[in-house]
PDB file of C-alpha atoms (C1' of nucleotides) in Angstrom:
ATOM      1  CA  UNK A   1       5.734 -17.258   5.988  1.00  0.00           C
ATOM      2  CA  UNK A   2       6.384 -13.638   6.413  1.00  0.00           C
ATOM      3  CA  UNK A   3       3.511 -12.462   8.555  1.00  0.00           C
ATOM      4  CA  UNK A   4       4.792 -10.540  11.524  1.00  0.00           C
ATOM      5  CA  UNK A   5       3.674 -10.842  15.089  1.00  0.00           C
ATOM      6  CA  UNK A   6       3.621  -7.238  16.106  1.00  0.00           C
ATOM      7  CA  UNK A   7       0.481  -6.161  14.325  1.00  0.00           C
ATOM      8  CA  UNK A   8      -1.571  -3.738  16.338  1.00  0.00           C
ATOM      9  CA  UNK A   9      -4.745  -5.026  14.811  1.00  0.00           C
ATOM     10  CA  UNK A  10      -5.839  -7.562  12.159  1.00  0.00           C
ATOM     11  CA  UNK A  11      -6.408  -4.727   9.739  1.00  0.00           C
ATOM     12  CA  UNK A  12      -2.707  -4.060   9.606  1.00  0.00           C
ATOM     13  CA  UNK A  13      -1.971  -7.613   8.657  1.00  0.00           C
ATOM     14  CA  UNK A  14      -4.334  -7.578   5.701  1.00  0.00           C
ATOM     15  CA  UNK A  15      -2.941  -4.238   4.647  1.00  0.00           C
ATOM     16  CA  UNK A  16       0.565  -5.610   4.830  1.00  0.00           C
ATOM     17  CA  UNK A  17      -0.395  -8.409   2.455  1.00  0.00           C
ATOM     18  CA  UNK A  18      -1.872  -6.251  -0.284  1.00  0.00           C
ATOM     19  CA  UNK A  19       0.170  -3.079  -0.043  1.00  0.00           C
ATOM     20  CA  UNK A  20       2.542  -3.615  -2.955  1.00  0.00           C
ATOM     21  CA  UNK A  21       1.825  -1.594  -6.058  1.00  0.00           C
ATOM     22  CA  UNK A  22       0.714  -4.548  -8.194  1.00  0.00           C
ATOM     23  CA  UNK A  23      -0.530  -6.983  -5.576  1.00  0.00           C
ATOM     24  CA  UNK A  24      -4.276  -6.400  -5.860  1.00  0.00           C
ATOM     25  CA  UNK A  25      -4.236  -6.708  -9.620  1.00  0.00           C
ATOM     26  CA  UNK A  26      -2.148  -9.872  -9.463  1.00  0.00           C
ATOM     27  CA  UNK A  27      -4.665 -11.367  -7.046  1.00  0.00           C
ATOM     28  CA  UNK A  28      -7.469 -10.209  -9.305  1.00  0.00           C
ATOM     29  CA  UNK A  29      -5.955 -11.987 -12.295  1.00  0.00           C
ATOM     30  CA  UNK A  30      -5.243 -15.147 -10.340  1.00  0.00           C
ATOM     31  CA  UNK A  31      -8.823 -15.230  -9.114  1.00  0.00           C
ATOM     32  CA  UNK A  32      -9.756 -16.119 -12.690  1.00  0.00           C
ATOM     33  CA  UNK A  33      -7.737 -19.332 -12.569  1.00  0.00           C
ATOM     34  CA  UNK A  34      -4.231 -20.708 -12.741  1.00  0.00           C
ATOM     35  CA  UNK A  35      -1.826 -18.586 -14.720  1.00  0.00           C
ATOM     36  CA  UNK A  36       1.701 -18.781 -15.996  1.00  0.00           C
ATOM     37  CA  UNK A  37       4.194 -16.039 -15.402  1.00  0.00           C
ATOM     38  CA  UNK A  38       4.085 -14.927 -18.991  1.00  0.00           C
ATOM     39  CA  UNK A  39       0.326 -14.738 -19.187  1.00  0.00           C
ATOM     40  CA  UNK A  40       0.262 -12.628 -16.029  1.00  0.00           C
ATOM     41  CA  UNK A  41       2.893 -10.420 -17.563  1.00  0.00           C
ATOM     42  CA  UNK A  42       0.799  -9.986 -20.681  1.00  0.00           C
ATOM     43  CA  UNK A  43      -2.414  -9.342 -18.809  1.00  0.00           C
ATOM     44  CA  UNK A  44      -1.082  -6.836 -16.314  1.00  0.00           C
ATOM     45  CA  UNK A  45      -0.314  -3.765 -18.332  1.00  0.00           C
ATOM     46  CA  UNK A  46       2.859  -1.982 -17.342  1.00  0.00           C
ATOM     47  CA  UNK A  47       4.285  -4.449 -14.867  1.00  0.00           C
ATOM     48  CA  UNK A  48       7.933  -5.459 -15.160  1.00  0.00           C
ATOM     49  CA  UNK A  49       8.947  -9.073 -14.862  1.00  0.00           C
ATOM     50  CA  UNK A  50      11.023  -8.245 -11.841  1.00  0.00           C
ATOM     51  CA  UNK A  51       8.128  -6.736  -9.894  1.00  0.00           C
ATOM     52  CA  UNK A  52       5.806  -9.511 -10.949  1.00  0.00           C
ATOM     53  CA  UNK A  53       8.187 -12.172  -9.663  1.00  0.00           C
ATOM     54  CA  UNK A  54       8.972 -10.260  -6.520  1.00  0.00           C
ATOM     55  CA  UNK A  55       5.309  -9.759  -5.680  1.00  0.00           C
ATOM     56  CA  UNK A  56       4.489 -13.377  -6.444  1.00  0.00           C
ATOM     57  CA  UNK A  57       7.273 -14.402  -4.106  1.00  0.00           C
ATOM     58  CA  UNK A  58       5.991 -12.137  -1.339  1.00  0.00           C
ATOM     59  CA  UNK A  59       2.413 -13.309  -1.786  1.00  0.00           C
ATOM     60  CA  UNK A  60       3.736 -16.808  -1.596  1.00  0.00           C
ATOM     61  CA  UNK A  61       5.571 -15.983   1.649  1.00  0.00           C
ATOM     62  CA  UNK A  62       2.255 -14.782   3.012  1.00  0.00           C
ATOM     63  CA  UNK A  63       0.558 -18.011   2.017  1.00  0.00           C
ATOM     64  CA  UNK A  64      -1.704 -16.251  -0.459  1.00  0.00           C
ATOM     65  CA  UNK A  65      -0.307 -17.694  -3.665  1.00  0.00           C
ATOM     66  CA  UNK A  66       1.202 -21.056  -4.523  1.00  0.00           C
ATOM     67  CA  UNK A  67       2.547 -22.642  -7.681  1.00  0.00           C
ATOM     68  CA  UNK A  68       2.879 -25.911  -9.526  1.00  0.00           C
ATOM     69  CA  UNK A  69       6.137 -26.524 -11.330  1.00  0.00           C
ATOM     70  CA  UNK A  70       6.261 -28.995 -14.212  1.00  0.00           C
ATOM     71  CA  UNK A  71       9.758 -30.092 -15.170  1.00  0.00           C
ATOM     72  CA  UNK A  72      10.749 -30.320 -18.827  1.00  0.00           C
ATOM     73  CA  UNK A  73      11.284 -27.911 -21.682  1.00  0.00           C
ATOM     74  CA  UNK A  74       9.902 -25.461 -22.126  1.00  0.00           C
ATOM     75  CA  UNK A  75       9.463 -24.954 -18.384  1.00  0.00           C
ATOM     76  CA  UNK A  76       5.890 -24.762 -17.228  1.00  0.00           C
ATOM     77  CA  UNK A  77       4.754 -23.125 -14.011  1.00  0.00           C
ATOM     78  CA  UNK A  78       1.249 -22.376 -12.832  1.00  0.00           C
ATOM     79  CA  UNK A  79       0.511 -19.812 -10.155  1.00  0.00           C
ATOM     80  CA  UNK A  80      -2.742 -19.935  -8.239  1.00  0.00           C
ATOM     81  CA  UNK A  81      -4.525 -18.559  -5.170  1.00  0.00           C
ATOM     82  CA  UNK A  82      -4.542 -20.643  -2.006  1.00  0.00           C
ATOM     83  CA  UNK A  83      -7.558 -20.762   0.311  1.00  0.00           C
ATOM     84  CA  UNK A  84      -6.065 -17.780   2.084  1.00  0.00           C
ATOM     85  CA  UNK A  85      -5.608 -16.119  -1.270  1.00  0.00           C
ATOM     86  CA  UNK A  86      -9.298 -16.515  -1.987  1.00  0.00           C
ATOM     87  CA  UNK A  87     -10.030 -14.827   1.337  1.00  0.00           C
ATOM     88  CA  UNK A  88      -7.793 -11.937   0.396  1.00  0.00           C
ATOM     89  CA  UNK A  89      -9.567 -11.809  -2.931  1.00  0.00           C
ATOM     90  CA  UNK A  90     -12.745 -10.887  -1.079  1.00  0.00           C
ATOM     91  CA  UNK A  91     -11.024  -7.663  -0.082  1.00  0.00           C
ATOM     92  CA  UNK A  92      -9.772  -7.049  -3.584  1.00  0.00           C
ATOM     93  CA  UNK A  93     -13.216  -7.657  -4.961  1.00  0.00           C
ATOM     94  CA  UNK A  94     -14.726  -5.066  -2.632  1.00  0.00           C
ATOM     95  CA  UNK A  95     -11.978  -2.664  -3.663  1.00  0.00           C
ATOM     96  CA  UNK A  96     -13.095  -3.081  -7.241  1.00  0.00           C
ATOM     97  CA  UNK A  97     -16.750  -2.579  -6.332  1.00  0.00           C
ATOM     98  CA  UNK A  98     -16.111   0.565  -4.334  1.00  0.00           C
ATOM     99  CA  UNK A  99     -13.810   1.852  -7.063  1.00  0.00           C
ATOM    100  CA  UNK A 100     -16.630   1.496  -9.548  1.00  0.00           C
ATOM    101  CA  UNK A 101     -19.040   3.316  -7.239  1.00  0.00           C
ATOM    102  CA  UNK A 102     -16.634   6.176  -6.824  1.00  0.00           C
ATOM    103  CA  UNK A 103     -16.030   6.427 -10.542  1.00  0.00           C
ATOM    104  CA  UNK A 104     -19.750   6.540 -11.209  1.00  0.00           C
ATOM    105  CA  UNK A 105     -20.180   9.271  -8.633  1.00  0.00           C
ATOM    106  CA  UNK A 106     -17.264  11.002 -10.315  1.00  0.00           C
ATOM    107  CA  UNK A 107     -18.958  10.893 -13.736  1.00  0.00           C
ATOM    108  CA  UNK A 108     -16.474   8.492 -15.227  1.00  0.00           C
ATOM    109  CA  UNK A 109     -19.036   6.157 -16.726  1.00  0.00           C
ATOM    110  CA  UNK A 110     -17.315   6.482 -20.065  1.00  0.00           C
ATOM    111  CA  UNK A 111     -14.205   4.848 -18.627  1.00  0.00           C
ATOM    112  CA  UNK A 112     -16.256   2.082 -17.069  1.00  0.00           C
ATOM    113  CA  UNK A 113     -18.201   1.409 -20.267  1.00  0.00           C
ATOM    114  CA  UNK A 114     -14.976   1.276 -22.231  1.00  0.00           C
ATOM    115  CA  UNK A 115     -13.784  -1.427 -19.850  1.00  0.00           C
ATOM    116  CA  UNK A 116     -17.080  -3.252 -20.007  1.00  0.00           C
ATOM    117  CA  UNK A 117     -17.701  -2.622 -16.316  1.00  0.00           C
ATOM    118  CA  UNK A 118     -20.983  -0.795 -16.612  1.00  0.00           C
TER     119      UNK A 118
ATOM    120  CA  UNK B   1      -8.455  16.154  -5.795  1.00  0.00           C
ATOM    121  CA  UNK B   2      -5.626  13.879  -6.505  1.00  0.00           C
ATOM    122  CA  UNK B   3      -7.275  10.948  -8.205  1.00  0.00           C
ATOM    123  CA  UNK B   4      -5.550  10.227 -11.486  1.00  0.00           C
ATOM    124  CA  UNK B   5      -7.141   9.488 -14.788  1.00  0.00           C
ATOM    125  CA  UNK B   6      -4.918   6.739 -16.017  1.00  0.00           C
ATOM    126  CA  UNK B   7      -6.144   3.946 -13.815  1.00  0.00           C
ATOM    127  CA  UNK B   8      -6.300   0.646 -15.632  1.00  0.00           C
ATOM    128  CA  UNK B   9      -9.214  -0.472 -13.529  1.00  0.00           C
ATOM    129  CA  UNK B  10     -11.279   0.818 -10.575  1.00  0.00           C
ATOM    130  CA  UNK B  11      -9.382  -1.488  -8.271  1.00  0.00           C
ATOM    131  CA  UNK B  12      -6.244   0.511  -8.792  1.00  0.00           C
ATOM    132  CA  UNK B  13      -7.964   3.686  -7.746  1.00  0.00           C
ATOM    133  CA  UNK B  14      -9.170   2.248  -4.468  1.00  0.00           C
ATOM    134  CA  UNK B  15      -5.745   0.811  -3.852  1.00  0.00           C
ATOM    135  CA  UNK B  16      -4.172   4.171  -4.530  1.00  0.00           C
ATOM    136  CA  UNK B  17      -6.363   5.737  -1.855  1.00  0.00           C
ATOM    137  CA  UNK B  18      -5.512   3.338   0.951  1.00  0.00           C
ATOM    138  CA  UNK B  19      -1.950   2.358   0.166  1.00  0.00           C
ATOM    139  CA  UNK B  20      -0.145   4.555   2.686  1.00  0.00           C
ATOM    140  CA  UNK B  21       1.222   2.812   5.749  1.00  0.00           C
ATOM    141  CA  UNK B  22      -1.248   4.339   8.213  1.00  0.00           C
ATOM    142  CA  UNK B  23      -4.216   5.121   5.979  1.00  0.00           C
ATOM    143  CA  UNK B  24      -6.458   2.168   6.838  1.00  0.00           C
ATOM    144  CA  UNK B  25      -6.030   2.671  10.539  1.00  0.00           C
ATOM    145  CA  UNK B  26      -6.684   6.404  10.266  1.00  0.00           C
ATOM    146  CA  UNK B  27      -9.893   5.635   8.385  1.00  0.00           C
ATOM    147  CA  UNK B  28     -10.760   3.041  10.993  1.00  0.00           C
ATOM    148  CA  UNK B  29     -10.384   5.553  13.802  1.00  0.00           C
ATOM    149  CA  UNK B  30     -12.326   8.227  11.970  1.00  0.00           C
ATOM    150  CA  UNK B  31     -15.148   5.785  11.358  1.00  0.00           C
ATOM    151  CA  UNK B  32     -15.852   6.048  15.074  1.00  0.00           C
ATOM    152  CA  UNK B  33     -16.581   9.759  14.829  1.00  0.00           C
ATOM    153  CA  UNK B  34     -14.960  13.150  14.524  1.00  0.00           C
ATOM    154  CA  UNK B  35     -11.482  13.341  15.940  1.00  0.00           C
ATOM    155  CA  UNK B  36      -8.860  15.953  16.654  1.00  0.00           C
ATOM    156  CA  UNK B  37      -5.303  15.572  15.476  1.00  0.00           C
ATOM    157  CA  UNK B  38      -4.066  14.913  18.973  1.00  0.00           C
ATOM    158  CA  UNK B  39      -6.615  12.255  19.750  1.00  0.00           C
ATOM    159  CA  UNK B  40      -5.737  10.461  16.513  1.00  0.00           C
ATOM    160  CA  UNK B  41      -2.109  10.708  17.467  1.00  0.00           C
ATOM    161  CA  UNK B  42      -2.828   9.172  20.835  1.00  0.00           C
ATOM    162  CA  UNK B  43      -4.998   6.415  19.472  1.00  0.00           C
ATOM    163  CA  UNK B  44      -2.742   5.311  16.641  1.00  0.00           C
ATOM    164  CA  UNK B  45       0.200   3.712  18.308  1.00  0.00           C
ATOM    165  CA  UNK B  46       3.532   4.496  16.714  1.00  0.00           C
ATOM    166  CA  UNK B  47       2.472   7.115  14.186  1.00  0.00           C
ATOM    167  CA  UNK B  48       4.468  10.324  13.913  1.00  0.00           C
ATOM    168  CA  UNK B  49       2.725  13.651  13.699  1.00  0.00           C
ATOM    169  CA  UNK B  50       4.280  14.241  10.331  1.00  0.00           C
ATOM    170  CA  UNK B  51       2.868  11.075   8.793  1.00  0.00           C
ATOM    171  CA  UNK B  52      -0.491  11.615  10.419  1.00  0.00           C
ATOM    172  CA  UNK B  53      -0.776  15.093   8.928  1.00  0.00           C
ATOM    173  CA  UNK B  54       0.555  14.003   5.581  1.00  0.00           C
ATOM    174  CA  UNK B  55      -1.870  11.101   5.314  1.00  0.00           C
ATOM    175  CA  UNK B  56      -4.780  13.249   6.439  1.00  0.00           C
ATOM    176  CA  UNK B  57      -3.845  15.731   3.752  1.00  0.00           C
ATOM    177  CA  UNK B  58      -3.697  13.033   1.083  1.00  0.00           C
ATOM    178  CA  UNK B  59      -6.983  11.498   2.185  1.00  0.00           C
ATOM    179  CA  UNK B  60      -8.423  14.941   2.005  1.00  0.00           C
ATOM    180  CA  UNK B  61      -7.077  15.364  -1.546  1.00  0.00           C
ATOM    181  CA  UNK B  62      -8.860  12.154  -2.429  1.00  0.00           C
ATOM    182  CA  UNK B  63     -12.103  13.451  -0.959  1.00  0.00           C
ATOM    183  CA  UNK B  64     -12.138  10.791   1.735  1.00  0.00           C
ATOM    184  CA  UNK B  65     -11.587  13.012   4.754  1.00  0.00           C
ATOM    185  CA  UNK B  66     -12.643  16.547   5.562  1.00  0.00           C
ATOM    186  CA  UNK B  67     -12.215  18.815   8.554  1.00  0.00           C
ATOM    187  CA  UNK B  68     -13.883  21.560  10.523  1.00  0.00           C
ATOM    188  CA  UNK B  69     -11.663  24.324  11.814  1.00  0.00           C
ATOM    189  CA  UNK B  70     -12.781  26.416  14.789  1.00  0.00           C
ATOM    190  CA  UNK B  71     -10.863  29.653  15.254  1.00  0.00           C
ATOM    191  CA  UNK B  72      -9.721  30.726  18.718  1.00  0.00           C
ATOM    192  CA  UNK B  73      -7.243  29.476  21.270  1.00  0.00           C
ATOM    193  CA  UNK B  74      -6.488  26.759  21.758  1.00  0.00           C
ATOM    194  CA  UNK B  75      -7.067  25.874  18.122  1.00  0.00           C
ATOM    195  CA  UNK B  76      -9.696  23.232  17.554  1.00  0.00           C
ATOM    196  CA  UNK B  77      -9.915  21.071  14.456  1.00  0.00           C
ATOM    197  CA  UNK B  78     -12.133  18.081  13.820  1.00  0.00           C
ATOM    198  CA  UNK B  79     -11.367  15.519  11.135  1.00  0.00           C
ATOM    199  CA  UNK B  80     -14.103  13.293   9.792  1.00  0.00           C
ATOM    200  CA  UNK B  81     -14.969  10.882   6.970  1.00  0.00           C
ATOM    201  CA  UNK B  82     -16.899  12.202   3.995  1.00  0.00           C
ATOM    202  CA  UNK B  83     -19.512  10.085   2.214  1.00  0.00           C
ATOM    203  CA  UNK B  84     -16.731   8.786   0.046  1.00  0.00           C
ATOM    204  CA  UNK B  85     -14.725   8.090   3.150  1.00  0.00           C
ATOM    205  CA  UNK B  86     -17.512   5.936   4.483  1.00  0.00           C
ATOM    206  CA  UNK B  87     -17.446   3.999   1.218  1.00  0.00           C
ATOM    207  CA  UNK B  88     -13.738   3.437   1.605  1.00  0.00           C
ATOM    208  CA  UNK B  89     -14.385   2.376   5.161  1.00  0.00           C
ATOM    209  CA  UNK B  90     -16.348  -0.574   3.802  1.00  0.00           C
ATOM    210  CA  UNK B  91     -13.098  -1.828   2.319  1.00  0.00           C
ATOM    211  CA  UNK B  92     -11.207  -1.217   5.531  1.00  0.00           C
ATOM    212  CA  UNK B  93     -13.867  -3.007   7.490  1.00  0.00           C
ATOM    213  CA  UNK B  94     -13.584  -6.076   5.275  1.00  0.00           C
ATOM    214  CA  UNK B  95      -9.822  -5.918   5.690  1.00  0.00           C
ATOM    215  CA  UNK B  96     -10.319  -6.135   9.414  1.00  0.00           C
ATOM    216  CA  UNK B  97     -12.752  -9.042   9.086  1.00  0.00           C
ATOM    217  CA  UNK B  98     -10.481 -11.033   6.811  1.00  0.00           C
ATOM    218  CA  UNK B  99      -7.516 -10.250   9.026  1.00  0.00           C
ATOM    219  CA  UNK B 100      -9.383 -11.730  11.965  1.00  0.00           C
ATOM    220  CA  UNK B 101     -10.259 -14.852   9.975  1.00  0.00           C
ATOM    221  CA  UNK B 102      -6.656 -15.356   8.975  1.00  0.00           C
ATOM    222  CA  UNK B 103      -5.451 -14.883  12.536  1.00  0.00           C
ATOM    223  CA  UNK B 104      -7.942 -17.441  13.788  1.00  0.00           C
ATOM    224  CA  UNK B 105      -6.822 -19.902  11.160  1.00  0.00           C
ATOM    225  CA  UNK B 106      -3.290 -19.091  12.227  1.00  0.00           C
ATOM    226  CA  UNK B 107      -3.986 -19.944  15.866  1.00  0.00           C
ATOM    227  CA  UNK B 108      -3.603 -16.417  17.092  1.00  0.00           C
ATOM    228  CA  UNK B 109      -6.781 -16.342  19.113  1.00  0.00           C
ATOM    229  CA  UNK B 110      -4.785 -15.218  22.124  1.00  0.00           C
ATOM    230  CA  UNK B 111      -3.887 -12.013  20.312  1.00  0.00           C
ATOM    231  CA  UNK B 112      -7.488 -11.452  19.285  1.00  0.00           C
ATOM    232  CA  UNK B 113      -8.804 -12.074  22.774  1.00  0.00           C
ATOM    233  CA  UNK B 114      -6.268  -9.685  24.202  1.00  0.00           C
ATOM    234  CA  UNK B 115      -7.628  -7.030  21.849  1.00  0.00           C
ATOM    235  CA  UNK B 116     -11.213  -7.931  22.655  1.00  0.00           C
ATOM    236  CA  UNK B 117     -11.832  -9.031  19.078  1.00  0.00           C
ATOM    237  CA  UNK B 118     -12.903 -12.574  19.781  1.00  0.00           C
TER     238      UNK B 118
ATOM    239  C1'  DC C   1      -3.298  22.383  19.752  1.00  0.00           C
ATOM    240  C1'  DA C   2      -2.523  22.305  14.900  1.00  0.00           C
ATOM    241  C1'  DG C   3       0.714  22.511  11.328  1.00  0.00           C
ATOM    242  C1'  DC C   4       5.186  23.306   8.495  1.00  0.00           C
ATOM    243  C1'  DA C   5      10.183  22.523   7.046  1.00  0.00           C
ATOM    244  C1'  DT C   6      14.302  19.871   6.675  1.00  0.00           C
ATOM    245  C1'  DC C   7      17.401  16.285   6.740  1.00  0.00           C
ATOM    246  C1'  DC C   8      18.350  11.396   6.095  1.00  0.00           C
ATOM    247  C1'  DG C   9      17.948   6.545   5.956  1.00  0.00           C
ATOM    248  C1'  DA C  10      14.910   2.804   4.447  1.00  0.00           C
ATOM    249  C1'  DT C  11      12.169   0.826   1.169  1.00  0.00           C
ATOM    250  C1'  DC C  12      10.185   0.372  -3.367  1.00  0.00           C
ATOM    251  C1'  DT C  13      10.241   0.286  -8.223  1.00  0.00           C
ATOM    252  C1'  DG C  14      12.003   0.030 -12.803  1.00  0.00           C
ATOM    253  C1'  DA C  15      15.491  -0.960 -16.624  1.00  0.00           C
ATOM    254  C1'  DT C  16      18.728  -4.004 -18.254  1.00  0.00           C
ATOM    255  C1'  DA C  17      21.460  -7.899 -18.797  1.00  0.00           C
ATOM    256  C1'  DC C  18      22.251 -12.724 -17.804  1.00  0.00           C
ATOM    257  C1'  DT C  19      21.301 -18.055 -16.435  1.00  0.00           C
ATOM    258  C1'  DG C  20      19.091 -22.880 -16.479  1.00  0.00           C
TER     259       DG C  20
ATOM    260  C1'  DC D   1       9.637 -19.914 -20.338  1.00  0.00           C
ATOM    261  C1'  DA D   2      10.931 -19.084 -15.624  1.00  0.00           C
ATOM    262  C1'  DG D   3      13.914 -16.908 -12.727  1.00  0.00           C
ATOM    263  C1'  DT D   4      18.214 -14.125 -10.837  1.00  0.00           C
ATOM    264  C1'  DA D   5      21.449 -10.068 -10.227  1.00  0.00           C
ATOM    265  C1'  DT D   6      22.640  -5.392 -10.154  1.00  0.00           C
ATOM    266  C1'  DC D   7      22.271  -0.551 -10.235  1.00  0.00           C
ATOM    267  C1'  DA D   8      19.949   3.855  -9.998  1.00  0.00           C
ATOM    268  C1'  DG D   9      16.155   6.867  -9.159  1.00  0.00           C
ATOM    269  C1'  DA D  10      11.887   7.722  -6.834  1.00  0.00           C
ATOM    270  C1'  DT D  11       9.100   7.544  -3.041  1.00  0.00           C
ATOM    271  C1'  DC D  12       8.189   6.839   1.722  1.00  0.00           C
ATOM    272  C1'  DG D  13       8.730   7.318   6.523  1.00  0.00           C
ATOM    273  C1'  DG D  14      10.705   8.973  10.881  1.00  0.00           C
ATOM    274  C1'  DA D  15      13.167  12.367  14.029  1.00  0.00           C
ATOM    275  C1'  DT D  16      13.556  16.941  15.330  1.00  0.00           C
ATOM    276  C1'  DG D  17      12.956  21.666  15.796  1.00  0.00           C
ATOM    277  C1'  DC D  18      10.146  25.781  14.782  1.00  0.00           C
ATOM    278  C1'  DT D  19       5.627  28.792  14.058  1.00  0.00           C
ATOM    279  C1'  DG D  20       0.859  30.817  14.815  1.00  0.00           C
TER     280       DG D  20
END
DNA sequence: CAGCATCCGATCTGATACTG
DNA sequence: CAGTATCAGATCGGATGCTG
């Protein structure tokens, strides 16, 4: 667990958890179900394996993500959101909703339709 | 306006807006009403003037914050949330709520009581 | 009071190569 | 397939001093 004690307010703590560049999108993907490293890597466009692993490790330190490891070859590992992770997902979900609102207001419906979000 | 066009999904855009170290807390303070630079500086413990100004500038580029400037001496400037800023505040507000939940679950009620949040 | 410039260390991110 | 190590560049953040 990596959560600090010197937060000024609870807001800061949540912010600390999701601040990394790829963290919200990782949480978004994991909200759909358990995922292997490689499927996350394929689904998150542009992410490097290093950053993916590093962020998964940090999220795990925060108690947001956990994993099941199955021994044998090929290795199989499943990452998933913990209860706390599903709480954090509520924030991520609102971020998505507000992002859509702003894009609509910004006349970017074309983008949203392309993504199947409108 | 600083919002990019290459977002993969709306989530990324929202994340981009609030990622800076002090951005959520600045938005939180501004949600209470118009504020001068110096009152923000006093209310946000630990922030440097440089970061405060830089983040206000970025939030302004994103259309989240605006300001009124009154000529004369001493100079008077009021920062405030735009409509878009109030949308983003919804995210920040949820971040606070979830942060409180996590702290409760983490047995940090003492902290919350101290801050008058419980 | 509001705001700018500069210097510097810390942190973050990405590319690449390698291991079990 | 999952995970580690290293190196370099980019970005971020903080301290300080100066300006209108």
